[in-house]
């Protein structure tokens, strides 16, 4: 398929550039009759230390459209990477300042320095940021061609993105003026706003001149290997077979010290490369790669990596070859001679280009050994089918490349590493080691996102998602899940055949969503428009519920009532079973739902009397709630030991995490119990609790909390019910949290909460501070409003809380409390946190637990923390304060309280105390040995009258705290308020005092 252009070597004359367009532009049945054809020639130089590519571009452009063109448009993508660009300003509007704040020496740019028609007049270039327009003096009629010569200069930016700098080398992507796509919708001249790209299929002849000590990895085939590689390497290339070998280990390369040897080593060399039937060309160069190669079916699989990651990369050429084999068999042949995986330290995350991809390094070690590198390889390689060969418009409809690739990635992971557990390397015992797989992960991501209520249609233009955070889950996960769903509905073999037909039909062409749907309908032999429409064009879902099963008295038939209200009514597999082992499977046709809206009745007969029915028992349909799909509503559990690791929630089951719990407090002595936490994909912490007994008095204690979220009514509303009999308190709390609006990307949230609670202290000696509690207790009503926002370098949050006693059982009170915090990061590595708090409580007789405390949280706040709840957990003589209320921490020993509070706090928190040149302590991974320091100042006042300036108390000091311990849940902190004013009678202002705490001050 790619032979048509191989004769066009770079030295060919201009006339050769205009040889008849290749076979790829010819009419393929089912495909629109024309597409433009391009042939690029480049002669460019890259000379470090400047990250600049400069040279000449010659573009032969065939107008095979039925339209006359009077202009050509070019993308100058790199211009997006400088302050003031459309992309930089759009990012800034979303509080992302990575480009707007970029220092000048890290900018990218792309400039056309001259343009003319080959052998003709110069052309006027109008540049607007990332798009250039070249007006043609003579219009280009249908069937005509033109050769345009451009001189250009591109600077590769230094910002984590799809191109970048690495040492003295570069990763060159979107590095040349690239002619905009002209198709049946006209010119695609959108400004680059950070989404992906598009371009015409064609041929590339590229001459890249780099210093002789650089190795180049690239799209296409190297034409002059003998001129740029030493003989020993050429011999190794010739002798290498299918199994993986190291071609060249340059990891120890250093430039010779002697200046003439150095000049010889860095003498520029020109790499001559040819590529055909591709729509883009990318390359990277480096001095110290380890280059390995494996081969499958005559295709060279090259990997280029750094010595530091040799352990991870050593086997990857062979893995790449296995993936190449699978993808070729599953979707269609890979017709190019080679493919390269290049390790990128630029922070791209993994990026696809024709014949070459960047792969981000695997960082850190994880207790769970993940197959991160493998699935990144699978994803980026699969892109050469859906993006590379089937070249959809990635900017407009990213699901056709990213979504189909995610599906192909999942298929590859399952074929190579097994259907289950393919994202983690299997470890035993299973109750201790969570596992995950690509399909469940996509399914879970989709369901979680669907439940957030922030979904937007999959076909949305990449730049036009209202909430940019909706892009990824829609385009990647929802598409992936949808294709697996359709595969199970349509039949696996038939679906795989249809995907092959779509690939074969649209290979080297530019399909849109409707082309994909039409091609699949055609190949599947039926219309699945009901699915395409609901899943891709709208935000419909699958939501089934088994309402009832009945055996009709006369005929003995089984009658199932099934409700479907997600918007998509799929055919539904059903399992019927009786108590003595008889089973039968049926499929409820989608026509069953066409009658009464959303409610289907299905009748069938089976040769036994079923007592149990279950919809979709094998979980082939991404039902948003599978808990109501059976005649039994009792959840199925998968129990695991909570091992302080993330445990991915399984599909179709409730994940129950449990762990033994040991605690100490003075009244019960040692307490022993079990803590548990049950979650489903859509229902985080559905039920959690703790049960145990104390050693002194074998009376059980416990707490239980249930969280409910009605996905159907409003997924942003959460109901919570808690009950407890714990450490001398008995009570309950019912609360509602309602998200009033959020833009995740902008860090904007606005929420409302309401609660009723009742707390009765029945053991007055149980609390850590018994005198701060009233006997008995109150039932209260509470309402709160909370808002968080992210501004440039400032993260702000504020809340307002109203509390009052509910039934006025004894003393009646009402309180108002407002707090505002801002995290300011103006000085790098020294974030500053500012806080202001004010509160007032009024009433006949105010219970002490409702008063405001100057030094930190009041008794109710302390009760919420297990450390501060009871007498004896923290040694009683320790001066300790928990964050909250006034936070004027120097007064933790006397704990003044009042009915009015004002307070201001400031704290700087350095990230680390131990400098990076003492890595030994850090490597021990004991967080206590990785302490952080802080500097703080507090001022505030509590009183029973109006606050006065003279009554203000203040402190100033330094603090030290641990890195977060236990899955980042716990920080141990000691503050030293060296200054306290006013001091206690007879005490000096400046003195060494210490206040212990857990968690941050605020
Ligand atoms: Zn991708």
PDB file of C-alpha atoms and ligand atoms in Angstrom, residues 196 352 379-380 383 402 405 476, ligand 1:
ATOM      1  CA  UNK A 196      -5.209  17.575  19.237  1.00  0.00           C
ATOM      2  CA  UNK A 352       1.154   9.411  19.268  1.00  0.00           C
ATOM      3  CA  UNK A 379      -2.391   2.790  23.884  1.00  0.00           C
ATOM      4  CA  UNK A 380       0.160   4.740  21.874  1.00  0.00           C
ATOM      5  CA  UNK A 383      -3.111   5.029  17.925  1.00  0.00           C
ATOM      6  CA  UNK A 402      -8.756   8.562  21.601  1.00  0.00           C
ATOM      7  CA  UNK A 405      -7.647   3.701  20.739  1.00  0.00           C
ATOM      8  CA  UNK A 476     -11.719   8.050  26.353  1.00  0.00           C
TER       9      UNK A 476
HETATM   10 ZN1  LIG B   1      -4.388   8.642  23.092  1.00  0.00          ZN
END
